[in-house]
Coordinates of C-alpha atoms in Angstrom, one line a residue:
M42 CA 10.8 -35.0 -28.8
T43 CA 13.2 -32.6 -30.6
A44 CA 11.6 -30.4 -33.3
P45 CA 12.7 -31.2 -36.9
D46 CA 15.7 -29.2 -38.1
T47 CA 18.1 -29.3 -41.1
A48 CA 21.9 -29.4 -40.9
T49 CA 22.1 -26.6 -43.5
R50 CA 20.3 -23.3 -43.9
P51 CA 16.5 -23.6 -44.3
L52 CA 15.4 -23.8 -47.9
P53 CA 12.5 -21.8 -49.3
P54 CA 9.5 -24.2 -49.4
D55 CA 6.4 -24.1 -51.5
V56 CA 3.5 -22.2 -49.9
E57 CA 1.7 -25.5 -49.4
Q58 CA 4.8 -26.9 -47.6
A59 CA 5.0 -23.9 -45.4
E60 CA 1.3 -24.1 -44.5
A61 CA 1.7 -27.8 -43.7
A62 CA 4.7 -27.1 -41.4
I63 CA 2.8 -24.3 -39.6
V64 CA -0.3 -26.4 -39.1
E65 CA 1.6 -29.4 -37.9
H66 CA 3.9 -27.5 -35.5
Y67 CA 1.6 -24.6 -34.7
P68 CA 1.6 -25.0 -30.8
R69 CA 5.5 -25.2 -30.8
L70 CA 5.8 -22.1 -33.1
V71 CA 3.4 -20.1 -31.1
R72 CA 5.2 -21.0 -27.8
L73 CA 8.5 -20.0 -29.4
A74 CA 7.1 -16.6 -30.4
Y75 CA 5.5 -16.1 -27.0
L76 CA 8.7 -16.8 -25.1
V77 CA 10.9 -14.5 -27.4
L78 CA 8.4 -11.6 -27.3
P79 CA 9.3 -8.9 -24.7
P80 CA 7.4 -9.5 -21.4
S81 CA 6.7 -5.7 -21.3
L82 CA 3.9 -6.3 -23.8
G83 CA 1.7 -7.9 -21.1
R84 CA 0.5 -11.5 -21.2
N85 CA -2.7 -10.8 -23.2
R86 CA -1.0 -8.9 -25.9
R87 CA 1.9 -11.4 -26.1
V88 CA -0.6 -14.2 -26.6
L89 CA -2.4 -12.5 -29.5
T90 CA 0.9 -11.3 -31.0
A91 CA 2.5 -14.7 -30.9
H92 CA -0.5 -16.2 -32.8
S93 CA -0.4 -13.4 -35.3
L94 CA 3.4 -13.7 -35.9
T95 CA 3.0 -17.5 -36.4
Q96 CA 0.2 -17.1 -38.9
R97 CA 2.0 -14.4 -40.7
A98 CA 5.0 -16.7 -41.2
L99 CA 3.3 -18.1 -44.3
P100 CA 5.1 -16.7 -47.3
R101 CA 3.0 -14.7 -49.8
G102 CA 4.2 -16.8 -52.7
R103 CA 7.1 -18.7 -54.2
R104 CA 9.0 -15.6 -55.2
A105 CA 8.6 -14.0 -51.8
A106 CA 9.9 -17.2 -50.2
E107 CA 13.0 -17.3 -52.4
A108 CA 13.7 -13.6 -52.0
D109 CA 13.4 -14.0 -48.2
A110 CA 15.8 -16.9 -48.2
A111 CA 18.2 -15.1 -50.5
Q112 CA 18.3 -12.2 -48.1
V113 CA 19.5 -14.6 -45.4
R114 CA 22.1 -16.2 -47.7
G115 CA 23.6 -13.0 -48.9
G116 CA 21.5 -12.7 -52.1
V117 CA 21.9 -16.3 -53.6
P118 CA 18.9 -18.6 -53.4
A119 CA 19.8 -22.1 -52.1
Q120 CA 19.1 -25.2 -54.2
R121 CA 16.1 -27.4 -53.4
D122 CA 16.9 -30.8 -51.8
G123 CA 13.7 -32.4 -53.1
A124 CA 12.0 -32.9 -49.8
D125 CA 8.4 -32.1 -50.2
G126 CA 7.0 -33.1 -46.8
P127 CA 6.0 -30.6 -44.1
E128 CA 9.3 -31.3 -42.2
S129 CA 11.3 -29.7 -45.0
G130 CA 9.5 -26.3 -44.4
Y131 CA 9.7 -26.3 -40.6
A132 CA 13.1 -24.7 -40.3
Y133 CA 12.1 -21.9 -42.8
V134 CA 8.9 -21.0 -41.0
R135 CA 10.6 -21.2 -37.6
L136 CA 13.2 -18.7 -38.9
R137 CA 10.4 -16.3 -40.0
V138 CA 8.6 -16.6 -36.7
L139 CA 11.9 -16.0 -34.8
R140 CA 12.8 -13.0 -36.9
S141 CA 9.4 -11.4 -36.5
A142 CA 9.4 -11.9 -32.7
L143 CA 12.9 -10.3 -32.4
E144 CA 11.7 -7.4 -34.5
A145 CA 8.7 -6.9 -32.2
G146 CA 11.0 -6.2 -29.3
I147 CA 12.8 -3.3 -31.2
P148 CA 11.4 0.1 -30.0
L149 CA 9.7 2.2 -32.6
S150 CA 11.7 5.2 -33.8
F151 CA 10.8 8.3 -35.9
R152 CA 14.1 7.9 -37.8
A153 CA 13.2 4.6 -39.5
L154 CA 10.1 3.0 -40.9
P155 CA 8.6 0.3 -38.7
L156 CA 9.4 -3.3 -39.4
R157 CA 6.5 -5.7 -40.0
G158 CA 7.0 -7.4 -36.6
Q159 CA 6.8 -4.1 -34.8
L160 CA 3.3 -3.4 -36.1
P161 CA 0.4 -4.5 -33.9
P162 CA -1.5 -7.6 -35.1
L163 CA -4.6 -7.0 -37.1
L164 CA -5.7 -10.6 -36.5
P165 CA -6.5 -12.4 -34.3
Q166 CA -8.5 -9.9 -32.2
V167 CA -10.6 -10.7 -29.1
W168 CA -13.1 -8.2 -27.8
G169 CA -14.4 -8.2 -24.3
L170 CA -12.0 -10.9 -23.0
R171 CA -8.5 -11.0 -21.6
L172 CA -6.6 -14.2 -22.6
F173 CA -3.5 -15.5 -20.8
P174 CA -1.9 -18.9 -20.1
R175 CA -2.5 -20.8 -17.0
S176 CA -0.3 -19.8 -14.0
G177 CA 2.5 -22.1 -13.0
G178 CA 4.3 -22.6 -9.7
A179 CA 7.1 -20.8 -8.0
E180 CA 9.8 -22.2 -10.3
E181 CA 7.9 -21.0 -13.4
L182 CA 7.4 -17.6 -11.8
A183 CA 11.2 -17.3 -11.1
L184 CA 12.0 -18.4 -14.7
D185 CA 9.6 -15.9 -16.1
Q186 CA 11.2 -13.1 -14.0
W187 CA 14.6 -14.2 -15.2
L188 CA 13.6 -14.2 -18.8
A189 CA 12.3 -10.6 -18.4
T190 CA 15.9 -9.5 -17.6
L191 CA 17.2 -10.8 -20.9
N192 CA 17.1 -9.0 -24.2
G193 CA 15.4 -10.5 -27.3
P194 CA 18.4 -12.4 -28.7
G195 CA 19.1 -13.9 -25.2
R196 CA 15.6 -15.2 -24.9
A197 CA 15.8 -16.5 -28.5
A198 CA 19.0 -18.4 -27.6
C199 CA 17.3 -19.9 -24.5
V200 CA 14.2 -21.0 -26.5
L201 CA 16.2 -22.5 -29.4
R202 CA 18.3 -24.5 -26.9
A203 CA 15.6 -25.5 -24.4
L204 CA 12.4 -25.8 -26.6
E205 CA 13.9 -26.7 -30.0
G206 CA 16.8 -28.9 -28.6
L207 CA 19.4 -27.4 -30.9
A208 CA 23.1 -27.7 -30.2
E209 CA 25.1 -24.5 -29.7
P210 CA 26.5 -24.4 -33.2
D211 CA 23.0 -24.7 -34.6
V212 CA 21.8 -22.0 -32.2
L213 CA 24.5 -19.7 -33.4
R214 CA 23.6 -20.4 -37.0
V215 CA 19.9 -19.8 -36.6
L216 CA 20.5 -16.6 -34.7
T217 CA 22.8 -15.4 -37.4
E218 CA 20.2 -16.1 -40.1
A219 CA 17.6 -14.3 -38.0
G220 CA 19.7 -11.1 -38.1
V221 CA 21.1 -11.1 -34.6
A222 CA 24.2 -8.9 -34.5
D223 CA 26.1 -10.8 -31.8
P224 CA 24.9 -14.5 -31.6
A225 CA 27.8 -15.5 -29.3
A226 CA 26.8 -12.9 -26.7
A227 CA 23.2 -14.0 -26.9
V228 CA 24.2 -17.7 -26.3
A229 CA 26.4 -16.6 -23.4
E230 CA 23.6 -14.6 -21.8
S231 CA 21.1 -17.5 -22.1
G232 CA 22.3 -19.1 -18.9
D233 CA 22.5 -22.5 -17.4
P234 CA 20.4 -25.3 -19.1
A235 CA 19.5 -26.9 -15.8
H236 CA 16.0 -25.5 -15.9
D237 CA 15.3 -26.1 -19.6
A238 CA 12.5 -28.5 -18.9
L239 CA 10.4 -25.7 -17.4
F240 CA 10.0 -24.1 -20.8
A241 CA 7.5 -26.9 -21.6
S242 CA 5.3 -25.8 -18.6
P243 CA 1.7 -24.7 -19.2
E244 CA 2.8 -21.3 -17.8
F245 CA 4.3 -20.7 -21.3
D246 CA 1.7 -22.4 -23.5
P247 CA -0.2 -19.7 -25.4
C248 CA -2.4 -22.3 -27.0
V249 CA -4.0 -23.4 -23.6
L250 CA -5.6 -20.2 -22.3
Q251 CA -7.7 -18.8 -19.5
A252 CA -10.3 -16.1 -20.3
R253 CA -11.3 -13.3 -18.0
P254 CA -13.6 -10.3 -18.9
T255 CA -12.3 -6.8 -19.3
D256 CA -13.6 -4.1 -17.0
L257 CA -17.3 -4.4 -17.6
L258 CA -18.3 -1.1 -16.1
R259 CA -15.5 0.8 -17.8
R260 CA -16.5 -0.9 -21.2
R261 CA -20.1 0.3 -20.7
R262 CA -18.9 3.8 -19.9
F263 CA -16.7 3.8 -23.0
T264 CA -19.7 2.8 -25.1
R265 CA -21.8 5.6 -23.7
A266 CA -18.9 8.1 -24.0
G267 CA -18.5 7.0 -27.6
L268 CA -22.1 7.6 -28.5
A269 CA -22.0 11.0 -26.8
A270 CA -18.7 11.9 -28.6
A271 CA -20.2 10.9 -32.0
A272 CA -23.3 13.1 -31.4
A273 CA -21.0 16.1 -30.5
L274 CA -18.4 15.5 -33.2
A275 CA -19.2 18.6 -35.3
V276 CA -19.2 20.9 -32.2
C277 CA -15.9 19.4 -30.9
G278 CA -14.3 19.8 -34.3
A279 CA -15.2 23.5 -34.4
L280 CA -13.8 24.0 -30.9
L281 CA -10.5 22.3 -31.7
A282 CA -10.1 24.5 -34.8
L283 CA -10.3 27.7 -32.8
P284 CA -6.9 29.3 -32.1
G285 CA -5.9 29.0 -28.4
G286 CA -8.9 26.8 -27.6
G287 CA -9.6 23.1 -27.4
W288 CA -8.3 20.4 -25.1
G289 CA -4.8 20.0 -26.6
S290 CA -2.5 20.3 -23.7
D291 CA -5.0 19.1 -21.1
G292 CA -5.8 15.8 -22.8
P293 CA -9.1 14.3 -21.6
A294 CA -9.8 17.0 -19.1
A295 CA -13.0 19.0 -19.3
P296 CA -12.9 22.5 -20.9
S297 CA -11.5 25.3 -18.7
Y298 CA -13.8 28.3 -18.7
A299 CA -12.4 30.3 -15.8
L300 CA -9.8 29.4 -13.2
N301 CA -8.5 31.6 -10.4
A302 CA -4.8 32.1 -9.8
A303 CA -4.4 29.5 -7.1
A304 CA -6.1 26.9 -9.3
E305 CA -3.9 27.7 -12.3
Q306 CA -0.8 27.4 -10.1
A307 CA -1.9 23.9 -9.0
L308 CA -2.0 22.9 -12.7
D309 CA 1.5 24.0 -13.5
P310 CA 3.9 21.0 -13.8
G311 CA 6.8 23.3 -12.9
Q312 CA 5.2 23.9 -9.5
L313 CA 5.0 20.2 -8.5
V314 CA 6.7 19.3 -5.2
R315 CA 9.6 16.9 -5.7
A316 CA 11.1 15.4 -2.5
P317 CA 14.9 14.8 -2.5
A318 CA 16.0 11.3 -3.2
T319 CA 17.4 10.8 0.4
L320 CA 14.7 12.7 2.4
W321 CA 13.2 9.6 3.8
R322 CA 16.5 8.9 5.6
T323 CA 16.3 12.0 7.8
S324 CA 12.7 13.0 7.7
S325 CA 10.7 12.9 10.9
R326 CA 7.7 11.7 8.8
T327 CA 8.0 8.4 6.9
D328 CA 4.9 8.6 4.9
Y329 CA 4.2 9.4 1.2
S330 CA 5.6 12.9 1.7
A331 CA 9.1 11.3 2.0
W332 CA 8.8 9.5 -1.4
P333 CA 11.0 10.9 -4.1
A334 CA 9.8 11.4 -7.7
R335 CA 10.5 8.3 -9.7
G336 CA 9.8 6.9 -13.2
D337 CA 11.1 7.4 -16.7
R338 CA 8.5 10.2 -17.5
A339 CA 9.0 12.3 -14.4
D340 CA 10.2 15.2 -16.5
D341 CA 7.5 14.9 -19.2
K342 CA 5.7 18.2 -18.7
E343 CA 3.0 17.5 -21.2
L344 CA 2.0 14.3 -19.4
L345 CA 2.1 15.9 -16.0
R346 CA 0.0 18.8 -17.3
R347 CA -2.6 16.4 -18.5
A348 CA -2.6 14.5 -15.2
L349 CA -3.1 17.7 -13.2
A350 CA -5.8 19.1 -15.6
V351 CA -7.8 15.8 -15.4
W352 CA -7.5 15.8 -11.6
A353 CA -8.9 19.4 -11.5
R354 CA -11.7 18.8 -14.0
P355 CA -12.1 15.2 -15.3
G356 CA -13.9 15.0 -18.7
K357 CA -16.9 12.8 -19.3
S358 CA -14.8 10.1 -20.9
V359 CA -12.5 9.8 -17.8
V360 CA -13.3 6.8 -15.5
V361 CA -13.1 8.2 -11.9
S362 CA -13.1 6.0 -8.8
A363 CA -12.5 6.8 -5.1
T364 CA -12.2 4.7 -2.0
P365 CA -15.1 5.3 0.5
G366 CA -14.6 8.5 2.4
T367 CA -12.2 10.0 -0.1
P368 CA -13.0 13.5 -1.6
S369 CA -12.4 13.6 -5.3
G370 CA -12.1 17.4 -5.7
P371 CA -9.1 19.3 -7.2
P372 CA -5.9 19.9 -5.3
M373 CA -5.7 23.0 -3.1
G374 CA -2.2 23.7 -4.3
P375 CA 0.7 22.2 -6.2
P376 CA 0.7 18.5 -5.2
Q377 CA 3.8 16.2 -4.8
L378 CA 5.0 14.0 -7.6
L379 CA 5.6 10.4 -6.6
F380 CA 5.9 8.6 -9.9
A381 CA 5.5 9.1 -13.7
G382 CA 6.3 6.4 -16.1
A383 CA 5.3 3.7 -18.5
V384 CA 3.9 0.6 -16.8
D385 CA 2.8 -2.4 -18.8
Q386 CA 0.4 -1.0 -21.5
A387 CA -0.3 2.3 -19.8
V388 CA 1.4 5.5 -18.7
V389 CA 0.9 6.2 -14.9
V390 CA 1.3 9.3 -12.8
L391 CA 1.0 9.2 -9.0
L392 CA 0.4 12.4 -7.1
Y393 CA 0.1 13.2 -3.4
D394 CA -1.5 16.2 -1.7
G395 CA -1.1 15.3 2.0
L396 CA -4.6 13.9 2.2
R397 CA -4.9 11.7 -0.9
V398 CA -2.8 9.7 -3.4
V399 CA -4.1 10.1 -6.9
R400 CA -3.3 7.9 -9.8
Y401 CA -3.8 9.1 -13.4
A402 CA -3.5 6.4 -16.1
E403 CA -3.7 6.7 -19.9
P404 CA -2.9 4.4 -22.8
R405 CA 0.6 4.6 -24.2
A406 CA -0.8 5.9 -27.4
G407 CA -3.4 8.7 -27.1
T408 CA -5.6 9.6 -24.1
A409 CA -8.8 7.7 -24.9
G410 CA -9.8 5.6 -21.9
A411 CA -7.9 7.7 -19.3
A412 CA -8.7 6.8 -15.6
L413 CA -8.4 8.7 -12.4
D414 CA -8.3 7.0 -9.0
F415 CA -8.4 8.6 -5.5
A416 CA -7.3 7.0 -2.2
R417 CA -7.3 8.6 1.2
T418 CA -3.9 8.3 2.9
D419 CA -3.9 10.9 5.8
G420 CA -2.2 9.5 8.9
A421 CA 0.0 7.2 6.9
S422 CA 3.3 6.0 8.5
A423 CA 6.2 3.7 7.6
D424 CA 3.9 0.7 8.4
T425 CA 1.1 1.7 6.0
A426 CA 3.0 3.7 3.3
T427 CA 5.1 0.8 2.1
G428 CA 3.7 0.6 -1.4
L429 CA 1.1 1.7 -4.0
V430 CA -0.6 -0.2 -6.8
L431 CA 0.7 0.9 -10.2
S432 CA -1.4 -1.3 -12.5
R433 CA -3.7 -4.2 -12.8
V434 CA -3.5 -6.2 -16.0
D435 CA -4.7 -9.8 -16.8
G436 CA -5.5 -10.5 -13.2
N437 CA -2.0 -9.4 -12.1
V438 CA -1.1 -6.4 -10.0
R439 CA 2.2 -4.4 -10.0
Y440 CA 3.3 -2.4 -7.0
L441 CA 5.6 0.6 -6.5
A442 CA 7.5 0.0 -3.2
A443 CA 8.5 2.8 -0.8
P444 CA 12.1 4.0 -1.2
W445 CA 13.1 2.4 2.1
V446 CA 12.0 -1.1 0.9
T447 CA 15.1 -3.1 0.1
G448 CA 13.5 -6.5 -0.7
A449 CA 10.2 -8.1 -1.7
A450 CA 8.9 -11.6 -1.7
L451 CA 5.6 -13.3 -2.8
R452 CA 3.8 -15.5 -0.2
D453 CA 0.6 -17.5 -0.6
L454 CA -1.4 -17.1 2.6
L455 CA -3.1 -20.4 2.1
K456 CA 0.2 -22.2 2.2
P457 CA 1.9 -21.0 5.4
G458 CA 4.5 -23.7 5.3
E459 CA 6.0 -22.7 1.9
A460 CA 8.9 -20.3 1.8
P461 CA 8.2 -17.0 0.1
V462 CA 9.4 -16.5 -3.5
A463 CA 11.8 -13.5 -3.8
L464 CA 10.8 -10.8 -6.2
K465 CA 13.3 -8.6 -8.1
L466 CA 12.6 -4.9 -7.7
T467 CA 13.5 -2.5 -10.6
P468 CA 15.7 0.5 -9.8
E469 CA 12.5 2.6 -9.6
G470 CA 11.1 0.3 -6.9
M471 CA 8.6 -1.5 -9.1
T472 CA 7.7 -5.2 -8.5
P473 CA 7.1 -7.7 -11.3
P474 CA 3.4 -8.4 -11.9
V475 CA 2.0 -10.9 -9.4
G476 CA -1.4 -12.6 -9.2
S477 CA -4.0 -10.6 -7.5
P478 CA -6.7 -12.2 -5.3
A479 CA -9.9 -12.4 -7.5
P480 CA -13.0 -10.6 -6.2
G481 CA -14.9 -13.9 -6.3
G482 CA -14.0 -17.5 -6.9
S483 CA -12.8 -20.7 -5.3
C484 CA -10.1 -19.0 -3.2
T485 CA -7.4 -21.5 -4.0
V486 CA -4.6 -18.9 -3.9
W487 CA -4.3 -15.7 -1.9
N488 CA -1.1 -13.8 -2.6
A489 CA 0.5 -11.3 -0.3
I490 CA 3.7 -9.4 -0.6
A491 CA 6.3 -9.3 2.1
L492 CA 8.2 -5.9 1.9
T493 CA 11.4 -5.6 3.9
G494 CA 12.9 -2.3 4.9
D495 CA 13.3 0.2 7.7
G496 CA 14.1 -2.6 10.0
A497 CA 10.9 -4.6 9.5
T498 CA 9.2 -7.0 7.1
R499 CA 5.6 -6.0 6.5
L500 CA 3.0 -8.2 4.9
V501 CA 0.5 -6.5 2.5
T502 CA -2.2 -7.7 0.1
D503 CA -4.3 -6.3 -2.6
L504 CA -7.9 -5.6 -1.6
G505 CA -8.9 -3.7 -4.8
E506 CA -7.5 -0.3 -3.6
L507 CA -4.8 2.0 -4.7
T508 CA -3.1 1.3 -1.3
P509 CA -2.4 -2.3 -0.3
A510 CA -3.7 -3.4 3.1
R511 CA -1.2 -4.3 5.8
L512 CA -1.8 -7.6 7.6
T513 CA -0.9 -7.9 11.3
S514 CA -1.4 -10.3 14.2
G515 CA -1.7 -9.8 17.9
A516 CA -4.2 -8.5 20.6
P517 CA -5.6 -5.0 20.2
G518 CA -3.1 -2.4 21.1
A519 CA -0.2 -4.8 20.5
A520 CA -0.5 -5.7 16.8
R521 CA 2.7 -6.8 15.1
D522 CA 3.8 -7.8 11.7
V523 CA 3.0 -11.4 10.6
S524 CA 6.1 -13.5 10.8
E525 CA 5.7 -16.4 13.2
A526 CA 4.6 -19.8 11.9
A527 CA 1.5 -19.8 14.2
E528 CA 0.5 -16.4 12.9
L529 CA 0.8 -17.5 9.3
G530 CA -1.2 -20.6 10.2
E531 CA -4.0 -18.4 11.6
W532 CA -4.0 -16.3 8.4
S533 CA -4.2 -19.4 6.3
R534 CA -7.6 -20.2 7.9
I535 CA -9.2 -16.7 7.5
A536 CA -7.6 -15.3 4.3
C537 CA -10.6 -16.4 2.2
L538 CA -12.9 -14.1 4.3
L539 CA -11.0 -11.0 3.2
P540 CA -13.2 -10.4 0.1
S541 CA -15.9 -9.2 2.5
V542 CA -13.8 -6.1 3.2
R543 CA -12.6 -5.6 -0.4
S544 CA -12.9 -2.1 -1.9
H545 CA -13.9 -0.4 1.4
G546 CA -10.8 1.8 1.9
V547 CA -9.1 -0.7 4.2
R548 CA -5.8 0.5 5.8
S549 CA -4.8 -2.6 7.8
V550 CA -6.3 -5.9 8.9
N551 CA -5.5 -7.4 12.3
A552 CA -6.3 -11.0 13.3
W553 CA -5.8 -12.6 16.7
T554 CA -7.0 -15.6 18.7
Y555 CA -9.1 -14.4 21.6
A556 CA -10.2 -17.8 23.0
K557 CA -9.6 -21.5 22.9
Q558 CA -12.6 -23.8 23.8
P559 CA -12.6 -27.5 24.6
L560 CA -15.6 -29.0 22.8
P561 CA -18.3 -31.2 24.3
E562 CA -18.1 -35.0 23.9
N563 CA -14.3 -34.8 23.7
D564 CA -14.5 -33.5 20.1
G565 CA -11.3 -31.5 20.3
T566 CA -10.5 -27.8 20.9
A567 CA -12.0 -25.0 18.8
T568 CA -10.3 -21.6 18.2
W569 CA -12.1 -18.3 18.2
L570 CA -10.5 -15.5 16.2
C571 CA -11.3 -11.8 15.8
T572 CA -10.4 -9.9 12.6
R573 CA -10.6 -6.1 12.5
A574 CA -10.2 -4.2 9.2
E575 CA -9.4 -0.6 9.9
T576 CA -10.2 1.9 7.2
W577 CA -8.5 5.2 6.3
Q578 CA -11.6 7.2 7.2
G579 CA -11.9 5.4 10.6
A580 CA -15.7 5.6 10.9
S581 CA -16.5 2.4 9.0
D582 CA -14.1 -0.2 10.5
R583 CA -15.3 -3.8 9.9
V584 CA -15.1 -6.5 12.6
Q585 CA -15.6 -10.2 12.3
A586 CA -15.6 -13.0 14.8
Q587 CA -14.6 -16.4 13.4
F588 CA -15.0 -19.9 14.7
L589 CA -12.5 -22.6 13.7
A590 CA -13.5 -26.1 14.4
P591 CA -10.8 -28.8 14.9
G592 CA -9.7 -30.1 11.5
A593 CA -11.5 -27.5 9.5
A594 CA -9.4 -25.9 6.7
L595 CA -11.2 -22.5 6.9
A596 CA -12.8 -20.6 9.7
A597 CA -16.5 -19.8 9.7
Q598 CA -17.9 -16.3 10.3
A599 CA -19.7 -16.2 13.7
A600 CA -20.6 -12.5 13.9
K601 CA -19.7 -9.2 12.2
A602 CA -20.2 -5.5 12.7
E603 CA -19.4 -2.3 10.9
G604 CA -18.4 0.9 12.7
S605 CA -17.9 -0.9 16.0
A606 CA -15.1 -0.2 18.4
A607 CA -15.0 -3.9 19.4
C608 CA -11.9 -5.9 18.9
G609 CA -9.8 -2.7 18.8
P610 CA -7.6 -0.7 21.0
R611 CA -10.5 1.4 22.4
E612 CA -12.7 -1.6 23.2
P613 CA -10.6 -4.8 23.0
R614 CA -13.4 -7.1 24.1
V615 CA -15.4 -9.4 21.8
L616 CA -18.2 -12.0 22.3
A617 CA -19.7 -14.3 19.7
G618 CA -21.6 -17.6 19.5
V619 CA -22.5 -20.4 17.1
L620 CA -24.7 -23.5 16.8
W621 CA -22.4 -26.5 16.5
K622 CA -23.0 -30.1 15.7
S623 CA -20.9 -32.8 17.4
R624 CA -19.6 -35.9 15.6
A625 CA -22.3 -37.9 17.4
G626 CA -25.0 -35.6 15.9
S627 CA -25.9 -33.5 18.9
W628 CA -26.4 -29.8 18.6
Y629 CA -24.9 -27.2 21.0
V630 CA -24.8 -23.5 21.5
L631 CA -21.1 -22.6 21.8
A632 CA -20.0 -19.1 22.9
A633 CA -16.7 -17.5 23.8
G634 CA -15.6 -14.1 24.9
S635 CA -12.3 -12.4 25.3
A636 CA -10.5 -12.3 28.6
Q637 CA -12.5 -9.3 29.9
F638 CA -15.6 -11.6 30.3
A639 CA -16.2 -13.1 33.8
S640 CA -19.5 -15.1 32.9
L641 CA -21.7 -15.8 30.0
S642 CA -25.5 -16.7 29.7
V643 CA -27.9 -17.7 27.0
S644 CA -31.7 -17.4 26.9
G645 CA -34.5 -17.8 24.4
G646 CA -34.7 -21.2 22.7
V647 CA -32.5 -22.6 25.4
S648 CA -31.3 -21.4 28.8
G649 CA -27.9 -21.8 30.4
S650 CA -25.0 -19.9 32.0
A651 CA -21.3 -20.5 32.7
T652 CA -18.6 -18.9 34.8
G653 CA -15.7 -17.7 32.7
N654 CA -15.4 -16.6 29.1
R655 CA -16.7 -19.9 27.5
L656 CA -20.1 -21.6 27.3
A657 CA -21.5 -24.8 25.9
V658 CA -25.2 -25.6 26.2
K659 CA -27.0 -28.5 24.5
A660 CA -29.8 -27.1 22.2
P661 CA -32.2 -28.3 19.5
E662 CA -31.2 -27.9 15.9
G663 CA -32.0 -24.3 14.6
A664 CA -32.5 -22.9 18.0
Q665 CA -32.7 -19.0 18.2
V666 CA -31.1 -17.7 21.4
D667 CA -29.9 -14.5 23.0
L668 CA -26.3 -14.4 24.3
S669 CA -24.9 -11.9 26.8
G670 CA -22.1 -11.7 29.3
K671 CA -20.7 -9.9 32.3
L672 CA -17.3 -8.2 32.4
T673 CA -14.9 -8.5 35.3
D674 CA -16.0 -5.1 36.5
G675 CA -19.7 -6.3 36.7
T676 CA -21.1 -4.4 33.7
K677 CA -23.1 -6.3 31.1
A678 CA -22.0 -6.6 27.5
G679 CA -23.6 -8.1 24.4
V680 CA -22.4 -10.0 21.4
L681 CA -20.7 -8.5 18.4
R682 CA -23.3 -7.0 16.0

């Protein structure tokens, strides 16, 4: 149903009329503000700002309403038409909401006082939670990405046409009253109305929200840091007042008492290494050393100085994290600059010293809450240096792609039959924010990014690291990029087991089918898979053997090991077993080994043996058995553990 509108300019209503219009049409007005607000604010802030702008649309009084309307009409208040219902005030409050949302997209400038819509909302405020609308499907994602390419007037024209159902002359009129300089250009930019129905999707409904916690550990650390800062306030104030002292140029870094000449040189932004923009085309190394310096703050010496100083000596308020096996000490010399720029609600700097990639992040305003992340990247290649994580906000992750990446697409591993959704890269190589697999949950979606470039398409996913993990298929020593339908089908069965290797410094994850086993009692054929997660440090690789029964949606973990060479190029063999129940209710010990096994045997709760690399022995429920095998060269080998 089309929202109420008037054929003439909106009249200034009574305060009671305006309140009635806001209350009755509150969800529509909030959705309008949410869609017009710039996507760069982030979904959480857009939600709160949309509610704030809608609630602030209530005029302060009768005089304020008439003055506001007179400003739109060139200084002459319009006559009342006598309509006292809430409908008569809708066009007026809609205009106020639209105008405030457009003002919120204007960058702040020192040359002019901020407009009311540019000010951050005082209310509502939510502490300890991130709020954002429910995610839609691929069509809504594509529409949201397209809206992000429009300016504020263009988005406003789309919303007035699609959500409000206004004809083009009425859209032009409302945009003119809202202060848009070129309404005709905004209407022309608003595109084809073929997908207007998608604007009513829950993806864009800021009144139906999901809630997620903020970083709990970081919040606790902030509280402790705040208490410590309050206790030392007098001392810090005295230090800041001293000439030539304090933390001014170093931001949240710890105080510098004495540094040698080499350490001082490493903190000089002018000494940062900057690779030429086309080095990757001719370099013999296609790792992070071939990345050029990118980002809109790459020449901000004050920002780069703070990032280097915090790396050298992080203060107590800085949240520091490092992947396992990654040293977190200062750089040995001037590192290489990979990126420096504004990303969502933070300013991010990426640095590389040949061994590690380091990410420094601080809020856009101030340095409180700065974070420093380390990730080991020695031995990287074109296959594993395809991207880095720039930010994680509201359950979404944004990547910076390697300079040789020419295309990106989003793929849900749990839906191998669906075509990937193309993602538009910015000129700096940033992807739009995409949903990140949650650390825990129902595992209904598992997003991966397909990055195309350098003659290959590589599939990567976020495992909570600064570097995304590459996904491959194929036997050990012959791993290849995931592209075939059968390989995607295998990954759809085992993707939900990836959380077990999350945040362990994973470099790549390879999965392959090492055996097929006909089941007893003609119950079909089972599949045995082996998954090996290789880490950057190499000493803590994680291996899993999985059993996939016929008709099962997900594979079951049959065995696992850490630091084992099994299922890898050095030791490609693997052996695992499970207790399995047939459809008729009988229990069996099932076991399968890779092609290197010539025979298998089981002992303990039940005894049996089989020639070849597969075994099935009837057993009582809950039987405890020992499984072993012989290789083709006659040596004995045990199960994966």
